[in-house]
XYZ file of C-alpha atoms in Angstrom:
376
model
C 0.000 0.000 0.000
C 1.711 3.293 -0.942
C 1.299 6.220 0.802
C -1.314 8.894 -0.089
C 0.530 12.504 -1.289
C -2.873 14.630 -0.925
C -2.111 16.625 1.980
C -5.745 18.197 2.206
C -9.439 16.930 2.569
C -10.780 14.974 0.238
C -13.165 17.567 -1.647
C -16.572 18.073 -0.347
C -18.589 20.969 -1.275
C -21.893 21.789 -0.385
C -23.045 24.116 -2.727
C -21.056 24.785 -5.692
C -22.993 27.309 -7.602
C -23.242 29.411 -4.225
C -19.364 29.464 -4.030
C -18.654 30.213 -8.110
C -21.026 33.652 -7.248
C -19.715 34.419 -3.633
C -15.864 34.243 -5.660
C -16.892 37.108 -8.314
C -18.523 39.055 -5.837
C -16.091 39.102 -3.287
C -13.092 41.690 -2.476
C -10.134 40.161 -4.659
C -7.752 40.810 -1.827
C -9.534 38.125 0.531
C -8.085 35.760 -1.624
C -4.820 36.019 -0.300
C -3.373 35.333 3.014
C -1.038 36.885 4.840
C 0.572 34.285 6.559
C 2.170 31.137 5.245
C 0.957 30.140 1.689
C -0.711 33.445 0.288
C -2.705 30.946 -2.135
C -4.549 28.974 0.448
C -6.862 31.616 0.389
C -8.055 30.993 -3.328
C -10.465 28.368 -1.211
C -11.778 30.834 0.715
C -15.085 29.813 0.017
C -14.762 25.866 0.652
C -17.200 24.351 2.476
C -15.897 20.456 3.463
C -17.014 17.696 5.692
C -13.276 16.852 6.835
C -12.311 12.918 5.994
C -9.095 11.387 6.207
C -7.065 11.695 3.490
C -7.325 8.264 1.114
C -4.723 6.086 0.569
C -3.223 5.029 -2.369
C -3.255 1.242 -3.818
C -1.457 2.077 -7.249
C -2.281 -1.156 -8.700
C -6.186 -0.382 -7.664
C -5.808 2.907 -8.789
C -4.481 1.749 -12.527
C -7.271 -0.724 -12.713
C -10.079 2.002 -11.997
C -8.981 4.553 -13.994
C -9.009 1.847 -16.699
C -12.376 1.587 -15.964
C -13.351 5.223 -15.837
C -11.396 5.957 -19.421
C -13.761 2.902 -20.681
C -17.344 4.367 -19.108
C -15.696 7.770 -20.543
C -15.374 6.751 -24.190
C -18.680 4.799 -24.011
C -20.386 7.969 -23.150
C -18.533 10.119 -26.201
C -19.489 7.810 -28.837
C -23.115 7.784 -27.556
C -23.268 11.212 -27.634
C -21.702 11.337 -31.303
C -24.201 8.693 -32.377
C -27.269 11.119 -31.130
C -25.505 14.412 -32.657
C -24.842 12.781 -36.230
C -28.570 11.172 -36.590
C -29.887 14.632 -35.310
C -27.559 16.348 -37.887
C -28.899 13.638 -40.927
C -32.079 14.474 -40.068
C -32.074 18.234 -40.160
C -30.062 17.638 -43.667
C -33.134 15.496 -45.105
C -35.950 17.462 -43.706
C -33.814 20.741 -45.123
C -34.321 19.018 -48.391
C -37.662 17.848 -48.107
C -39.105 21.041 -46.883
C -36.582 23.624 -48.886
C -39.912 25.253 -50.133
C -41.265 26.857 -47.405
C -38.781 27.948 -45.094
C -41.116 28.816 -42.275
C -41.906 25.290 -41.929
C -38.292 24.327 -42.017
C -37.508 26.183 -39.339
C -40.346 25.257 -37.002
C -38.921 21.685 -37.686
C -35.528 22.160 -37.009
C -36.797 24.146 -33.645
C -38.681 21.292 -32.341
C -35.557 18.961 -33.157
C -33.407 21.391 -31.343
C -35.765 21.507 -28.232
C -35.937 17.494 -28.841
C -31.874 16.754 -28.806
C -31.961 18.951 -25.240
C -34.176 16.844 -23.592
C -31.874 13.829 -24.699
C -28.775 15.648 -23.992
C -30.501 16.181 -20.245
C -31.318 12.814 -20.161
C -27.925 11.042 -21.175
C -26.231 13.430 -19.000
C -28.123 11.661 -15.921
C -27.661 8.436 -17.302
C -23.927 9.293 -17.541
C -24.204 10.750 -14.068
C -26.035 7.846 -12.751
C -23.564 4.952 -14.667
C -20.557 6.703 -13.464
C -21.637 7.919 -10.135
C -18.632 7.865 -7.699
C -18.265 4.949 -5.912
C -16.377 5.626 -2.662
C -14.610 2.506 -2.501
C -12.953 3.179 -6.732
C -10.380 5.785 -7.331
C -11.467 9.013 -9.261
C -9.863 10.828 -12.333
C -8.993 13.175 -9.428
C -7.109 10.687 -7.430
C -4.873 9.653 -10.248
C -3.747 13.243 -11.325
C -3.271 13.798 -7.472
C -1.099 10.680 -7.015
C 0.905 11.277 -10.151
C 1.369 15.131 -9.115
C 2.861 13.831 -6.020
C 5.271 11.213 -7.607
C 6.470 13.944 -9.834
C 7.453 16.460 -7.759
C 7.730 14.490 -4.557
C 10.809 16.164 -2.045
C 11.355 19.250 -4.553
C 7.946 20.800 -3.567
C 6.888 21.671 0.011
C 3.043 21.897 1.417
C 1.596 20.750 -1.480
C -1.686 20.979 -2.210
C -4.021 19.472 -5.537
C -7.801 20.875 -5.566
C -9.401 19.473 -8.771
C -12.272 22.121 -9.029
C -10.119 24.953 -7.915
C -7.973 28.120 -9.458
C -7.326 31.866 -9.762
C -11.282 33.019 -8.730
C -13.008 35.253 -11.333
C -12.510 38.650 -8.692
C -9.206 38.133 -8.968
C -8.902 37.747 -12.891
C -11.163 41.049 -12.867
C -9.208 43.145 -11.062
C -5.748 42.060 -12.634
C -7.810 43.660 -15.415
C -5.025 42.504 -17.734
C -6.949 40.516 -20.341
C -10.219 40.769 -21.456
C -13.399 39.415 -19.261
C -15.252 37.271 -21.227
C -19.083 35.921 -19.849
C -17.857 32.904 -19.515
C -15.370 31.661 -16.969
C -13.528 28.177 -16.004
C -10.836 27.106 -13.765
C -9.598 24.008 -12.483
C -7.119 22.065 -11.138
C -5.202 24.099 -8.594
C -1.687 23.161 -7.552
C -0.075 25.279 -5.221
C 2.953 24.564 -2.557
C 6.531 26.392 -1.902
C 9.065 25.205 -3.929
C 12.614 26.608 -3.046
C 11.217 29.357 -0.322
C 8.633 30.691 -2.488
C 5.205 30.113 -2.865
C 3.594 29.382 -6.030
C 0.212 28.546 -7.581
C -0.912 27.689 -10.798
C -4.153 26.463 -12.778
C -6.258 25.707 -15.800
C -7.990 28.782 -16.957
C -10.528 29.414 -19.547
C -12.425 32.912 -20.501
C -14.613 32.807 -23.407
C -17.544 35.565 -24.070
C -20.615 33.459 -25.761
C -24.049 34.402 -27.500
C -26.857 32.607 -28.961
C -24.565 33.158 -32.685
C -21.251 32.700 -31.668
C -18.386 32.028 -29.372
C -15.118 33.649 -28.855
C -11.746 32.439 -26.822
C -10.169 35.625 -25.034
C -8.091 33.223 -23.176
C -7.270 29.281 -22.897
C -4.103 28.112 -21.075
C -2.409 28.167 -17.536
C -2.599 30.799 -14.990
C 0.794 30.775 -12.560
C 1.466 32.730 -9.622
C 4.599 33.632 -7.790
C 4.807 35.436 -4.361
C 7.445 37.786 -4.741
C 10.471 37.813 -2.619
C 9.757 41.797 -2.136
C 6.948 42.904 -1.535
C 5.491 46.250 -3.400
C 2.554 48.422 -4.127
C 1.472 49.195 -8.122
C 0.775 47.125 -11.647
C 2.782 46.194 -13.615
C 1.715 44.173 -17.244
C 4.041 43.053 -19.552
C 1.756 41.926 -22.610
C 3.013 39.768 -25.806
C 2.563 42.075 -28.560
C 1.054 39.200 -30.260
C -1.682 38.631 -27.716
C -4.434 40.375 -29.111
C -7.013 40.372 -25.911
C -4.882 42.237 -23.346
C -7.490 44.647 -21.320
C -7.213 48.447 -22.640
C -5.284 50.220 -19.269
C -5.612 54.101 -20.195
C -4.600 55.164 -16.848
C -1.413 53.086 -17.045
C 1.585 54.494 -18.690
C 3.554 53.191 -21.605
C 7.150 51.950 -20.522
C 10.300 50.940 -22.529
C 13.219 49.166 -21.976
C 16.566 49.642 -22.614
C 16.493 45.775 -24.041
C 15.185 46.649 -27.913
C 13.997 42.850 -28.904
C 12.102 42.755 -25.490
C 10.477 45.979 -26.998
C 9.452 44.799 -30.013
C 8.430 41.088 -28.344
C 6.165 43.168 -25.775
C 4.170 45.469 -24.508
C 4.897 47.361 -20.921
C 2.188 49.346 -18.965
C 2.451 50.417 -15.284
C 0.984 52.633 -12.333
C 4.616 53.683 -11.543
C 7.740 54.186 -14.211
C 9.864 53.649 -11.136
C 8.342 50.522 -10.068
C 8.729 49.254 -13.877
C 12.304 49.543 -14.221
C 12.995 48.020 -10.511
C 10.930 44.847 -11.072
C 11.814 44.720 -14.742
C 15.863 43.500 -13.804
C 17.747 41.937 -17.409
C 16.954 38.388 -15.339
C 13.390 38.723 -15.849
C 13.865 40.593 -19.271
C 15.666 37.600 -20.626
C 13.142 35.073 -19.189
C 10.028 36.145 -20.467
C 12.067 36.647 -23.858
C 13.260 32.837 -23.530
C 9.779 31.743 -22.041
C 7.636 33.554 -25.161
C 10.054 31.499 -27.469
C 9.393 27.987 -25.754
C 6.269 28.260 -23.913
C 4.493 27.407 -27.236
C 1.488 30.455 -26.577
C 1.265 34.183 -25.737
C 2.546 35.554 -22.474
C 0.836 37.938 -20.582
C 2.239 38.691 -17.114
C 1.951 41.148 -14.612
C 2.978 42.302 -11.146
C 0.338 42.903 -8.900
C 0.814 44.288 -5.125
C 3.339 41.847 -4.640
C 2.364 38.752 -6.698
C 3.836 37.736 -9.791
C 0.563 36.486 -12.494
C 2.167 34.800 -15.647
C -0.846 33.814 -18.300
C 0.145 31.336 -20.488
C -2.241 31.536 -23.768
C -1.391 28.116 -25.579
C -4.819 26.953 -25.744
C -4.053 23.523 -23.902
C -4.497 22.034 -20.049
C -1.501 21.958 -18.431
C -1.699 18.188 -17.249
C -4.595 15.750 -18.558
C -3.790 12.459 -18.752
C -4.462 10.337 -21.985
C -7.101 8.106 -21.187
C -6.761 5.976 -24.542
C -3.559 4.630 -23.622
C -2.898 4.915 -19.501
C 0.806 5.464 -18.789
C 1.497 5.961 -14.820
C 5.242 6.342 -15.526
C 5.101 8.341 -18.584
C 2.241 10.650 -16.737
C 4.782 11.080 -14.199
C 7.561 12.372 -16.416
C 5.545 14.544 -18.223
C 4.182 16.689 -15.231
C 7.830 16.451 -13.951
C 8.837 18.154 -17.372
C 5.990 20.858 -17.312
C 6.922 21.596 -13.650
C 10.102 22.742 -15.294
C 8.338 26.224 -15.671
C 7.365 26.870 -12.788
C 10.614 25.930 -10.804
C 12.634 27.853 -13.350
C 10.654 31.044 -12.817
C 11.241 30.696 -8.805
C 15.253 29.915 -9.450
C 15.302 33.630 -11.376
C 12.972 35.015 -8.321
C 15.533 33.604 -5.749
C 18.203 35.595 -7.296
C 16.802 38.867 -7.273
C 15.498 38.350 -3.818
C 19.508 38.877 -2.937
C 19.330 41.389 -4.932
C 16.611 43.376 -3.196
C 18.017 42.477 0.469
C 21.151 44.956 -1.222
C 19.815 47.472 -3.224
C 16.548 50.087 -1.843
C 16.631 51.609 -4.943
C 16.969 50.575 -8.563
C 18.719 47.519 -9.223
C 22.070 48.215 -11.380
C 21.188 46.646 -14.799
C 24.954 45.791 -15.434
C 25.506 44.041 -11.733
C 22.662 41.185 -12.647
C 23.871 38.431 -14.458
C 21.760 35.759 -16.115
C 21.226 32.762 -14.192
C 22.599 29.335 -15.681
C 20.265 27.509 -17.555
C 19.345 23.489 -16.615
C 18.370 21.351 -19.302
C 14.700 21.980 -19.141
C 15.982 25.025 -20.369
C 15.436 26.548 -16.840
């Protein structure tokens, strides 16, 4: 029997819909603590029944996410077989009644009002045929236990919530990207990896109508408590990112750095505050993380947090449920940890830095940290 790596309750909530509007209605700066791990707060609103914390069979846990992956494709290719005969049918009747439009329509109304009350109902037959027995191993548990393996010793206090990440006040008042009317986030990792505290998450903001859908922003959301603390914003926007917020009262700042220029875009409450946070360190990582984070970067400093947005329209760790690879899971969460741990190695460095220097840091005393070979 191996030994369980969640170190909080097993997730409980009583209401979630009650939480998701409490989050965008509530003061952003509730959201972070003062003591210890700043992030904890981000579950401000959690309601649990505490439990003790389960404990991992691996071999049990292999054999029921096996199972889960099968209920899981059974369900997709039921609801493919509904959506194509509801699509042939519209195509024929479209045909059949081409004529008189009016009538057309009516009939592809009733269909539409006809494939919701199927979607309802296979969605509580799903619910029903993959209801969570307490005695199998969730989706959750997996992604929890393979978290753990990964970044087991390097990665103090850690923490996995599945239905968790940066709350929707928050995004708001970063006001750094456009809000959308839609808003998800998930799978919350958070923990203090080489003295500082991190966080990071799945993120989605879309704005929808009844005609069409648009992506403002799919990708990961990391955080960084900095090593000093300050007061003002900060945003450093990809100049190909084409969603940033519009910041009038912000000023236009540029660097000494010309490629870092024409890469970004640099707003901030304070000119003074720019050039201190903005040391060559950081202007060669986000340079270097642009190139190989495979999306847009938007980041920004925020009384005393660090906020990276990372716009590569992926999830930062789902595991492939067609072909169920524990070991190969593991490696691949210990690769895209890479990121974050590289960020905090370039955030220990100017933390020294700070500790020697009240004012602007010298940009010729701040060399660039060596690079490992996760290119970090």
């Amino acid at each position: 029997m191996a030994k369980s790596y969640q170190t909080n309750d097993v997730y409980n909530e009583i209401n979630v819909n009650e939480r998701y509007k409490a989050e965008r209605k509530a003061d952003p700066k509730i959201f972070f603590y003062k003591e210890g791990n700043p992030f904890l707060g981000f579950m401000h609103f959690l309601r649990r029944n505490p439990v003790p914390p389960k404990q991992i069979d691996e071999q049990k846990l292999m054999i029921d996410l096996t199972d889960y992956a099968r209920k899981d494709k059974r369900s997709k290719i039921i609801s493919g077989i509904v959506f194509f005969v509801c699509t042939i049918i519209m195509i024929i009747l479209k045909g059949y009644y081409e004529i008189n439009i009016l009538i057309f329509l009516e009939i592809v109304g009733a269909i539409i009002l006809i494939s919701t009350i199927i979607a309802i109902i296979m969605f509580i037959i799903k619910s029903l045929v993959n209801k969570e027995d307490p005695n199998k191993y969730t989706l959750a548990d997996y992604k929890n236990y393979v978290i753990g393996k990964a970044i087991e010793g390097e990665v103090q206090e850690l923490v996995y919530e599945p239905h968790f990440g940066i709350p929707q006040s928050v995004y708001k008042d970063l006001n750094a990207i456009i809000n959308g009317n839609t808003y998800h986030t998930e799978d919350l990792i958070t923990g203090k990896y080489h003295d500082v505290y991190f966080a990071q998450s799945d993120l989605v903001v879309e704005y929808k109508d009844d005609d069409s859908s648009m992506t403002y922003f799919k990708g990961r959301w990391i955080g960084f408590n900095y090593p000093k603390q300050f007061q003002g914003t900060v945003i450093i926007k990809d100049k190909k990112f084409f969603y940033g917020a519009k910041r009038k009262k912000l000023s236009d700042i540029q660097h000494e750095n010309p490629l870092f220029n024409e890469m970004f875009t640099v707003k901030s409450s304070d000119m003074h505050l720019a050039y201190y946070l903005l040391t060559p360190q950081i202007i060669e990582r986000l340079m270097y993380l642009k190139q190989n984070a495979k999306g847009k970067i938007v980041a920004c400093f925020k009384d005393g947090i660090l906020h990276i947005f990372i716009n590569n329209g992926q999830d930062s760790f789902e595991p492939n449920l067609r072909k169920i690879n524990l070991m190969s899971d593991i490696q691949k969460f210990k690769y895209d940890f890479s990121l974050v741990s590289g960020i905090v190695a370039i955030l220990n460095i100017n933390d020294n830095i700070y500790v020697q220097h009240k004012e602007e840091p010298s940009y010729q005393n701040n060399p660039m940290p060596p690079i490992n070979n996760n290119g970090f």
